[in-house]
Coordinates of C-alpha atoms and ligand atoms in Angstrom, one line a residue:
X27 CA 23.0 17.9 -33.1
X28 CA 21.4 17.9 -29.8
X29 CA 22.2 21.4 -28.0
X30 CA 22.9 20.6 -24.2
X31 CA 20.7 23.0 -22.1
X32 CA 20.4 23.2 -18.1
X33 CA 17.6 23.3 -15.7
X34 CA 17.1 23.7 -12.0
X35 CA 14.8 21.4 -10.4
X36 CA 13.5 20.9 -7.2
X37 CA 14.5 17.7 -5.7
X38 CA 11.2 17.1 -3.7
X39 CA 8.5 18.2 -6.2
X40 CA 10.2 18.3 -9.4
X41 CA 9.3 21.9 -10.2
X42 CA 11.4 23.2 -12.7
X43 CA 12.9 26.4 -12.9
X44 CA 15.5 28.3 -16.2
X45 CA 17.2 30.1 -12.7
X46 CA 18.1 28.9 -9.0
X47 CA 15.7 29.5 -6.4
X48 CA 15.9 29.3 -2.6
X49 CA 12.4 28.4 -2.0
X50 CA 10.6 26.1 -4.4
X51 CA 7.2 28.1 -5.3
X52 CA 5.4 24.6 -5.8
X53 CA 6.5 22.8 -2.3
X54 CA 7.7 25.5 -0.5
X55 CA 10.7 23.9 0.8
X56 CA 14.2 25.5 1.1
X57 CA 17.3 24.7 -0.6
X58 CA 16.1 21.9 -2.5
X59 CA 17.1 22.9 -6.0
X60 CA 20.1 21.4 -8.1
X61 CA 21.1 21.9 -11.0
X62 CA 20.8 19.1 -14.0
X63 CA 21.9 18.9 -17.5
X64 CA 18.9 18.4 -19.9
X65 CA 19.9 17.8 -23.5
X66 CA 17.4 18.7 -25.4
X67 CA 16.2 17.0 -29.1
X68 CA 17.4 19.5 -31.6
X69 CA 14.3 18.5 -34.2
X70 CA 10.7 17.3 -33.4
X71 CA 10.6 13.8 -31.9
X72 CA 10.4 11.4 -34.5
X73 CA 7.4 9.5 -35.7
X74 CA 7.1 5.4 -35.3
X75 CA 5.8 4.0 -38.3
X76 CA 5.8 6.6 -40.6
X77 CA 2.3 7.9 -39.4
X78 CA 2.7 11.2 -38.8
X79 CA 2.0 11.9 -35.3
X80 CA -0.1 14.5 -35.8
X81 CA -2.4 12.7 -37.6
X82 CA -4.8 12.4 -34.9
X83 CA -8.6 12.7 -35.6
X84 CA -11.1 14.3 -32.6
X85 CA -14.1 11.8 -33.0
X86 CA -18.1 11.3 -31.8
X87 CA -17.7 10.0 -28.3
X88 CA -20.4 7.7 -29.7
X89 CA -18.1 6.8 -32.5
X90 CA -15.6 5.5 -30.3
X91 CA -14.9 2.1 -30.2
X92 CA -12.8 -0.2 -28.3
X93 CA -12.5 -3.8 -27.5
X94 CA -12.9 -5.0 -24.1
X95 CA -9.6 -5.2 -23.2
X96 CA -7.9 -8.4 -22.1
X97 CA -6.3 -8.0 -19.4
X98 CA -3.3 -10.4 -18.3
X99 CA -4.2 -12.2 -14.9
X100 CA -1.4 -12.7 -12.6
X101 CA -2.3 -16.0 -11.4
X102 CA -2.2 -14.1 -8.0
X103 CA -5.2 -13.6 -6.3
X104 CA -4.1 -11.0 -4.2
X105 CA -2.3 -8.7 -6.6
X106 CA -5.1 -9.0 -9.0
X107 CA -7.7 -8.3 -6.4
X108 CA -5.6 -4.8 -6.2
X109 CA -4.8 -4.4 -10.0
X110 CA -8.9 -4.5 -10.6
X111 CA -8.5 -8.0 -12.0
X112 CA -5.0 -8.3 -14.1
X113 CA -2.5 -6.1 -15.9
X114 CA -4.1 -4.0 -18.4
X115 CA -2.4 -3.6 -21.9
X116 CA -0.6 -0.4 -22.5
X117 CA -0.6 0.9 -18.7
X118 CA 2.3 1.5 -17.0
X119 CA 2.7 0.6 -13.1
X120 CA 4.3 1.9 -10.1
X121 CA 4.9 -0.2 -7.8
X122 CA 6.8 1.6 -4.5
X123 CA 7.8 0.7 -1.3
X124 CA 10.8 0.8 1.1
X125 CA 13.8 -0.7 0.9
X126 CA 13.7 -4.7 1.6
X127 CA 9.9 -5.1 1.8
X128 CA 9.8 -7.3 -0.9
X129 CA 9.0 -5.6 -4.5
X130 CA 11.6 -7.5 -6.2
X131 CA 10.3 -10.6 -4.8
X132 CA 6.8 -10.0 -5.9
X133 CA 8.1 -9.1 -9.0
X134 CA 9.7 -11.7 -9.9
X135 CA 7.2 -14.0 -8.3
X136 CA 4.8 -12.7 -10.3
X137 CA 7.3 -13.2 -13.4
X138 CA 7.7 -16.7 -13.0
X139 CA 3.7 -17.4 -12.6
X140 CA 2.8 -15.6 -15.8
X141 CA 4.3 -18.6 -17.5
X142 CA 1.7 -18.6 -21.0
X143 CA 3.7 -14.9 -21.9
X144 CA 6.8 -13.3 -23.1
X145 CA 8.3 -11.5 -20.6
X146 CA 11.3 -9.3 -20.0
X147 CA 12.5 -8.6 -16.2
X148 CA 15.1 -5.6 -16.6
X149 CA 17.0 -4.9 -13.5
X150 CA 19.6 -2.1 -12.8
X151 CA 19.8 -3.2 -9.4
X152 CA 20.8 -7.1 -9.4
X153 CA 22.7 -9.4 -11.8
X154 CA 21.3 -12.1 -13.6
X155 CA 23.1 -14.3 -11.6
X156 CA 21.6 -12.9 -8.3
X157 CA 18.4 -13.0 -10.2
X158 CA 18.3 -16.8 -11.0
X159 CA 19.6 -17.1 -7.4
X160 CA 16.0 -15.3 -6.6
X161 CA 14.0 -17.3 -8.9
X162 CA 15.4 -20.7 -7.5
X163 CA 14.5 -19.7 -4.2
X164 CA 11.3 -18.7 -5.3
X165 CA 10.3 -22.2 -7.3
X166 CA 10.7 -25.1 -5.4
X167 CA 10.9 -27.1 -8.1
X168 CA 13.3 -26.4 -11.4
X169 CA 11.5 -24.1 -13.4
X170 CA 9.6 -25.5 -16.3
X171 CA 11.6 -26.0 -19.8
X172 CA 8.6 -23.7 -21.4
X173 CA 9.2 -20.9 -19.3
X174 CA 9.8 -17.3 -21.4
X175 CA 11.2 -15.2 -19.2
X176 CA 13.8 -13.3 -20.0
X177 CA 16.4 -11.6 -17.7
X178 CA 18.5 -8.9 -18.1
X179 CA 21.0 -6.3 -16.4
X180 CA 20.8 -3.0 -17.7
X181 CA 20.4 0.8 -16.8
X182 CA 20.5 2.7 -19.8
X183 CA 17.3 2.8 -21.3
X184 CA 18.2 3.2 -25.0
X185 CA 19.8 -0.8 -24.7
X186 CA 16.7 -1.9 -22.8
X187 CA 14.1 -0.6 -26.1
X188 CA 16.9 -2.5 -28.6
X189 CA 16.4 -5.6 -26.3
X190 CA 12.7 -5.3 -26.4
X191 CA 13.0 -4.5 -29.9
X192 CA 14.6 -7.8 -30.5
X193 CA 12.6 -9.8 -28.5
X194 CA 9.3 -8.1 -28.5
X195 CA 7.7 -9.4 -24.7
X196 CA 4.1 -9.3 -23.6
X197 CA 5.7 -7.6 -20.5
X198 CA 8.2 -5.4 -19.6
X199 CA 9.3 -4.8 -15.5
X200 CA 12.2 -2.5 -14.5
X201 CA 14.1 -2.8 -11.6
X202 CA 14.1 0.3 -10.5
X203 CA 13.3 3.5 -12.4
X204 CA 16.3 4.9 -9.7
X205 CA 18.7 3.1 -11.3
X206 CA 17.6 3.5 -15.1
X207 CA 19.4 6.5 -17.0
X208 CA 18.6 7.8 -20.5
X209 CA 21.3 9.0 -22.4
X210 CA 19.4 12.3 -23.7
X211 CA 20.3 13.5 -20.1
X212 CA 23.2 14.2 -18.3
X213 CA 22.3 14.2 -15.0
X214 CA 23.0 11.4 -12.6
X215 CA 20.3 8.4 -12.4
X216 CA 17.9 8.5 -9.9
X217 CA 18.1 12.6 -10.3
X218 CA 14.5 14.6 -10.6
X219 CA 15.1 15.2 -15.0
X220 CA 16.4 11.8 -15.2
X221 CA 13.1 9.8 -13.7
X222 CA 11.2 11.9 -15.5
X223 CA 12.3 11.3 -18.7
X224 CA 13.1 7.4 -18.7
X225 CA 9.4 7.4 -17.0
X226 CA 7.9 9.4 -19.7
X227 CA 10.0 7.1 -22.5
X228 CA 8.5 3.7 -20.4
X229 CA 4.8 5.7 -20.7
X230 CA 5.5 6.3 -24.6
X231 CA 6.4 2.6 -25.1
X232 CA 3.5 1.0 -23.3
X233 CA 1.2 3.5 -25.4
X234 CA 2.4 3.0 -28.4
X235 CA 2.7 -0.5 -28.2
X236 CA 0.0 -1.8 -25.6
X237 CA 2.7 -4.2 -23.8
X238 CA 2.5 -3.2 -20.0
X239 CA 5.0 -1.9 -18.4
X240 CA 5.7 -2.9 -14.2
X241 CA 8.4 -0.1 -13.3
X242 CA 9.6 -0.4 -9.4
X243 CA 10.3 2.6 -7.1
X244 CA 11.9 3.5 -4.0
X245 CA 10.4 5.3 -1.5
X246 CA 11.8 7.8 1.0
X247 CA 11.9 7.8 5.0
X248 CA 8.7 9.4 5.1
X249 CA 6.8 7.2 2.7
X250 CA 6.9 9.6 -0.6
X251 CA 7.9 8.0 -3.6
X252 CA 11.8 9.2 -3.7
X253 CA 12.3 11.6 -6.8
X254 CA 9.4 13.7 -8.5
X255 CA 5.8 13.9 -7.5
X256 CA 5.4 14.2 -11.4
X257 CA 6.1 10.4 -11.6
X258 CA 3.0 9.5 -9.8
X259 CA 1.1 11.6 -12.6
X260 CA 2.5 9.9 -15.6
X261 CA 1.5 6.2 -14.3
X262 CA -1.5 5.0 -14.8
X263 CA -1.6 2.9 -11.1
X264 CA 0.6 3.7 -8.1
X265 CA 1.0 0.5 -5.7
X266 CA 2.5 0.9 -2.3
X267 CA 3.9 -2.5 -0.4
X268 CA 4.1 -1.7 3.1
X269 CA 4.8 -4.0 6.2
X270 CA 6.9 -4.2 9.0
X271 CA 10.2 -5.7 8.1
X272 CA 10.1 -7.8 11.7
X273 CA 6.9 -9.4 10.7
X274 CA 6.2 -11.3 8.2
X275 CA 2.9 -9.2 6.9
X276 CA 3.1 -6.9 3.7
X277 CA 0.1 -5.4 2.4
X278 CA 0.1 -4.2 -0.9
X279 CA -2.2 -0.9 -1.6
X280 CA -3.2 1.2 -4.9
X281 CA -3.3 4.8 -4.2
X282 CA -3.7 5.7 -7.7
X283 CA -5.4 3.4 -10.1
X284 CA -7.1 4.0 -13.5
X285 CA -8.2 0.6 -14.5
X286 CA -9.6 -0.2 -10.9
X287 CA -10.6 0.5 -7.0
X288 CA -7.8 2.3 -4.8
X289 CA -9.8 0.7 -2.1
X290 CA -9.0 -2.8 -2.5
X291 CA -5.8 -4.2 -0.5
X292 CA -3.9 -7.3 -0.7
X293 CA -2.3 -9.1 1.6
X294 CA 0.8 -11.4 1.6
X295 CA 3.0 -13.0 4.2
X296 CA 6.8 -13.1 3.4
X297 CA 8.0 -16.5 3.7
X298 CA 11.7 -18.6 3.2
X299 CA 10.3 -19.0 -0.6
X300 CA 8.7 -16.0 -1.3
X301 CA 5.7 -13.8 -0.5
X302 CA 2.4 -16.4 -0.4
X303 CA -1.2 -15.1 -1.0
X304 CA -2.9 -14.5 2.9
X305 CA -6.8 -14.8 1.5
X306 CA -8.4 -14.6 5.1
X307 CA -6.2 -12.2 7.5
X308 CA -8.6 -12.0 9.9
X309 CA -7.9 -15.8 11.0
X310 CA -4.3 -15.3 10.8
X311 CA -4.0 -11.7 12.8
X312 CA -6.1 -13.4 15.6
X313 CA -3.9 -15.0 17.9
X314 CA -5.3 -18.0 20.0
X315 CA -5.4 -16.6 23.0
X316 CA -6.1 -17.6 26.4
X317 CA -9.9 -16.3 27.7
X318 CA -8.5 -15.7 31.5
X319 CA -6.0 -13.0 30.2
X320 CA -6.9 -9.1 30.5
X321 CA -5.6 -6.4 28.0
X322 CA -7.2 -7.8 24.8
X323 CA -10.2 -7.0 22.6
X324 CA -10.6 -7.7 18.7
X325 CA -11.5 -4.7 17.0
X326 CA -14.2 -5.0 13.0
X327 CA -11.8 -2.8 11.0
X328 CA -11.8 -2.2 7.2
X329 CA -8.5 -2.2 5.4
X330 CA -10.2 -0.3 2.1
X331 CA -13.0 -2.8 1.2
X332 CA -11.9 -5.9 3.0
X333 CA -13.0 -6.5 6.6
X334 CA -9.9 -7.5 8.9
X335 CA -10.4 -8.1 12.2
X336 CA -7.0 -7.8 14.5
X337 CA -6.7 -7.9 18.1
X338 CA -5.7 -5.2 20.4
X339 CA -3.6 -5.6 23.7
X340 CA -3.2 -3.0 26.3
X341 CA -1.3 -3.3 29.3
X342 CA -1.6 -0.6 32.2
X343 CA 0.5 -0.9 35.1
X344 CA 1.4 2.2 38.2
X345 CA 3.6 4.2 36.8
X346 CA 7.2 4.1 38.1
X347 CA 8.8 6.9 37.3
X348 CA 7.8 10.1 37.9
X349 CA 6.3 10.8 34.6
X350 CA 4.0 8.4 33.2
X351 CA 4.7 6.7 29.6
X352 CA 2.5 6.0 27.0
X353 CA 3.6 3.8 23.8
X354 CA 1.8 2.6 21.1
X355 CA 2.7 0.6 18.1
X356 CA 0.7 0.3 15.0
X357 CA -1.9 3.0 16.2
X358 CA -1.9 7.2 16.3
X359 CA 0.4 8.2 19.8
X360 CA -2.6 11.6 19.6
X361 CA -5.0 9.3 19.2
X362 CA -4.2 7.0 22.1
X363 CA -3.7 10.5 24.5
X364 CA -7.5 11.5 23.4
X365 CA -9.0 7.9 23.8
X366 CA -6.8 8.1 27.9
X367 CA -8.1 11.5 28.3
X368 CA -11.6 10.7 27.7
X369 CA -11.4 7.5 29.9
X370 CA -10.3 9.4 33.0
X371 CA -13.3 12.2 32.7
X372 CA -15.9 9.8 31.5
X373 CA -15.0 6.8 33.1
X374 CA -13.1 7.9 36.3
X375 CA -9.8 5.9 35.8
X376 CA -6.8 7.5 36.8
X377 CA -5.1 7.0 34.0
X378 CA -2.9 9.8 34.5
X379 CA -0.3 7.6 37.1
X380 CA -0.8 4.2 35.2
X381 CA 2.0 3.6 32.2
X382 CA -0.2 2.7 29.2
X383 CA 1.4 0.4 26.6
X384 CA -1.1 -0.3 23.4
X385 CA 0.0 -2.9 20.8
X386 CA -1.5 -4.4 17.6
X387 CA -1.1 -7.6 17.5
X388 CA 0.8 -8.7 13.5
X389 CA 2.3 -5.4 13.2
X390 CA -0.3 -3.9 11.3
X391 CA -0.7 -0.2 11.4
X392 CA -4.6 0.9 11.6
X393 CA -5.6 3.7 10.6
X394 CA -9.3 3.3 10.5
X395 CA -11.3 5.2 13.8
X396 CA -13.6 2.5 14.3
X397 CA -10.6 0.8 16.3
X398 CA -11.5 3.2 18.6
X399 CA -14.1 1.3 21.2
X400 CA -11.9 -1.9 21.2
X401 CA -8.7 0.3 21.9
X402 CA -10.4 1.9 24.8
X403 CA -12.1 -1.6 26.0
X404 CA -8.7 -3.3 26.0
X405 CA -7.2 -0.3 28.5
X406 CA -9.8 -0.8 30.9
X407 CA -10.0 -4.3 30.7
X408 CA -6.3 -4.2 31.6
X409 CA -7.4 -1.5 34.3
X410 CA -9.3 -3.5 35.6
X411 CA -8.1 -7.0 35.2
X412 CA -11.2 -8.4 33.8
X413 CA -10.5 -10.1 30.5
X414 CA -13.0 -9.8 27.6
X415 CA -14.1 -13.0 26.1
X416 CA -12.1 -13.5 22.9
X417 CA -15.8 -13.8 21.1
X418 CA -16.5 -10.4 21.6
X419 CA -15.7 -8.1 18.8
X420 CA -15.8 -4.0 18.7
X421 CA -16.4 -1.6 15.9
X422 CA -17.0 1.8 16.7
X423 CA -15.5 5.3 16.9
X424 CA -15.3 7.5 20.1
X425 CA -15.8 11.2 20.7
X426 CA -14.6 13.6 23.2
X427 CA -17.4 13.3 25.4
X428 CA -16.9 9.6 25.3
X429 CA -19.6 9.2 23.2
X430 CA -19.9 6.0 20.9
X431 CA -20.2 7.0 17.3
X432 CA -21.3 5.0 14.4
X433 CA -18.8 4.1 11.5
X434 CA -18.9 3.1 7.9
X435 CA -20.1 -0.2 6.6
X436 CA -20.9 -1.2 10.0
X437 CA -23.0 -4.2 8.2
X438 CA -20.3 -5.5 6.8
X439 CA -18.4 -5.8 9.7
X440 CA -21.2 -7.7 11.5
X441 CA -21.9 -9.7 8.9
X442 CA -18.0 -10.9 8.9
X443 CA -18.2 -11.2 12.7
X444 CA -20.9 -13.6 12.6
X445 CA -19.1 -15.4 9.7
X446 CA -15.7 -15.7 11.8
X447 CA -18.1 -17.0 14.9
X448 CA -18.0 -14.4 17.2
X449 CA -20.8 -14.6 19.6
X450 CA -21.2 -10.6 20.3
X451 CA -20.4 -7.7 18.8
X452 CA -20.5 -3.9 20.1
X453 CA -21.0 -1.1 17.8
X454 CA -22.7 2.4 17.9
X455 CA -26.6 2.7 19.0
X456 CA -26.8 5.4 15.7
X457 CA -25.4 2.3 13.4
X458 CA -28.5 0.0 14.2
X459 CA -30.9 0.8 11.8
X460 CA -28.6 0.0 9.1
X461 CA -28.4 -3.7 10.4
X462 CA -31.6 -6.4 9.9
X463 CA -30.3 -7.7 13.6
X464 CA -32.6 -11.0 12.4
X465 CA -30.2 -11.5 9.3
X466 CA -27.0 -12.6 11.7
X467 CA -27.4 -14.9 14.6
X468 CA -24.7 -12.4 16.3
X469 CA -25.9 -10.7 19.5
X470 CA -25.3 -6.9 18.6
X471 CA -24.9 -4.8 21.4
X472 CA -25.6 -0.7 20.9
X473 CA -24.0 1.4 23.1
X474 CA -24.0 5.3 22.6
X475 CA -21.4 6.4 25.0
X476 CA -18.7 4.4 26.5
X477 CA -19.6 4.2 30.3
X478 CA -22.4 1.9 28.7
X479 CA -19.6 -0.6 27.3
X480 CA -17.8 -0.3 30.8
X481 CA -20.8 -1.7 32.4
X482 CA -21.7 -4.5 30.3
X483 CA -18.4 -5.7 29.8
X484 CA -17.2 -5.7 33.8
X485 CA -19.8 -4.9 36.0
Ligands
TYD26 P1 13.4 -7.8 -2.0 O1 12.4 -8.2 -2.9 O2 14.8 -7.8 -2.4 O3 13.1 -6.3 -1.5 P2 13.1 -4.9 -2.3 O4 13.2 -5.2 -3.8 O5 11.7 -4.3 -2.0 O6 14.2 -4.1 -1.8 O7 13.2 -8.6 -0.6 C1 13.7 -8.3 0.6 C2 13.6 -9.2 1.7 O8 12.8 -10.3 1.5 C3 14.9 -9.8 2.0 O9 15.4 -9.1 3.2 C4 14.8 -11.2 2.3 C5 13.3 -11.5 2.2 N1 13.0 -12.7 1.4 C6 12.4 -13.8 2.1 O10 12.2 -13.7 3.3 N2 12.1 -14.9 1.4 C7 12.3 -15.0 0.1 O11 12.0 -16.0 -0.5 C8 12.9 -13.9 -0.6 C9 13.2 -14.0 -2.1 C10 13.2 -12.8 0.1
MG27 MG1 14.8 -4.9 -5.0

């Protein structure tokens, strides 16, 4: 008989304590503890197949041997790109976001292209009423009589292993590990002991049995994964789907991967029937825009490996009010008072009584500093009212004495600039002698502090 036994966990970290604490010792944040019911097996977990489970045997790392795994494409370029190239057998997946972004969706849409496997969609969150709803919206036409996907609504975790049991699928997903419960635990679902567990039985089942396992997860306000950092250890890949909810845009990141890059991004546009594949961004982010307006300039960034190249609007107008405001959407507020702060020493603007409104343009939120120079350009151009040509493009970071600094991969964004047919391109004087300026038909202008961009772009 299973003795039941309580715990105190933290409900930030999951740190796990035999007493109450006021402070967790592992996040350090107050009042966070609560107390869960954890019934414990009373023998040793039981071994599958009668092989004992401690039967294992510590080899020759030269005696290993494995078979390339297979992996199971997705039939979306996209998610594979950021998988590494399909599903790998026996992993188990994360895939978080916030509410409404679209995980289901690409879940589901994913689901319904794997059509050559087995496949069980589990969901605690929907019926499968709401689910076939889904799925019609997703496939324009009726889906095809071969299809073997398999829905089902159901939280307890127990009942989902007797389905899979019975069915035995190529592919599990779970919709959401919030809503699962176990029923060795008697704490609510989506509590710290209860992800952890059904999480850890999910990780035992794809191990043991090398079908992969897609679990969605919530995240929190401030972009954790809701419930215990411990979750993001078990995985094998954590995928975040970000995006504005006004715009159509969602890019979907790994920040934990084992079987591939965490640099690689994908990115999708949400449409009336479903989330479609966007395989060139930087065509799509750049709006067609009109060469006699001020305010704009197109900055070279690099979402993880992928060059994007978005546009940047400023407008700067005399300040009103008494105090001046400053707003920014997709890029740092700090970031945006350092790059106004070293405009009015270096380049004399008086900045300080102008109202400075930055936006980029798709919603996008950049985070990469060789924005910097094309940030900067588009306040003065605004300043000033001189508009930059839409075929000039800017990579480059700035410094506190307004000096232009180089930034990575700066080939890489020339060579994409001359591929999208720009005609210029303006990066830092100390990222030259990586470039073979004979290679790209691109004029490449070096510039090593900004008053130099000023000069060439509105004098
Ligand atoms: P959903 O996958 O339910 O989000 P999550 O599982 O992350 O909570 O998708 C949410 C939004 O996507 C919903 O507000 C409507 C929108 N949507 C479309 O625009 N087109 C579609 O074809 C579908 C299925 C959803
Ligand atoms: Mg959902």
């Amino acid at each position: 008989m299973a003795k039941a036994k309580t715990y105190y966990f933290c409900q930030e970290c999951g740190y796990q304590s035999s007493s109450w604490l006021g402070r967790c010792p592992e996040c350090g944040k107050f009042g966070t503890f609560a107390e869960e019911v954890v019934k414990m097996d009373s023998g040793k977990r039981k071994a599958e197949g009668g092989k004992p489970e401690g039967a294992s045997v510590p080899k020759r790392i030269q005696e290993v041997t494995y078979s390339e795994t297979k992996r199971i494409p997705t039939h979306c370029g996209e998610f594979d790109r950021v998988l590494g190239g399909g599903i790998v057998p026996g992993s188990l997946l994360l895939l978080g976001g916030e509410p409404g972004i679209g995980k289901s969706t690409l879940l589901l849409q994913t689901a319904l292209a794997i059509h050559d496997r087995k496949l069980l969609y589990v969901s605690g969150e929907e019926s499968e009423q709401q689910i076939k709803m889904r799925a019609d919206r997703l496939t324009s036409d009726l889906l095809p009589p071969t299809s073997e996907l398999y829905v089902v609504s159901e939280t307890v975790t127990q009942r989902i292993f007797e389905h899979v049991d019975a069915m035995q699928p190529d592919l599990l997903i779970v919709d959401s590990i919030q809503t699962v419960i176990t029923e060795d635990i008697d704490s609510p679902a989506g509590s710290v002991s209860q992800i952890r567990q059904c999480t850890t039985e999910f990780q035992h089942y794809a191990k043991t049995t090398g079908v992969p396992v897609l679990l969605i997860g919530h995240i929190t306000k401030d972009g954790t994964l809701a419930g215990p950092k411990v979750m993001e250890h078990i995985v094998d890949a954590v995928l975040q789907f970000e995006g504005d909810r006004n715009y159509g845009y969602r890019i979907l990141r790994a920040q934990k991967n084992r079987f591939g890059s965490t640099a690689e991004i994908g990115i999708f546009e949400m449409q009336g029937n479903g989330l479609c594949e966007v395989p060139n961004p930087s065509e799509f982010l750049l709006s067609q825009r009109d060469e006699t307006l001020s305010g704009a300039a197109v900055a070279a960034t690099l979402e993880g490996a992928r060059p994007i190249f978005i546009e940047v609007q400023s407008l700067v107008s005399s300040a009103v009010y008494g105090t001046p405001q400053r707003n920014a959407n997709g890029f740092d507020m700090r970031r945006l008072s350092m790059l106004l702060a070293v405009l009015e020493k270096r380049c004399r603007f008086k900045l300080g009584a102008k109202d400075v409104f930055l936006n980029i343009a798709g919603g996008l939120r950049v985070n990469d500093p060789a924005i910097d120079l094309a940030v900067a350009c588009a306040i003065l151009s605004s300043n000033v009212d001189i508009p930059i040509s839409p075929r000039i493009a800017f990579a480059a970071e700035l410094g506190l004495n307004g000096e232009v600094r180089p930034v990575s991969h700066a080939e890489q964004r020339v060579a994409e600039a001359n591929r999208l047919g720009f005609g210029k391109i303006f990066i830092s004087k100390y990222n030259l002698k990586e470039i073979d300026p004979h290679r790209y038909p691109i004029e490449i202008i070096a510039v090593s502090v900004i008053e130099e961009a000023f000069r060439s772009l509105f004098a």
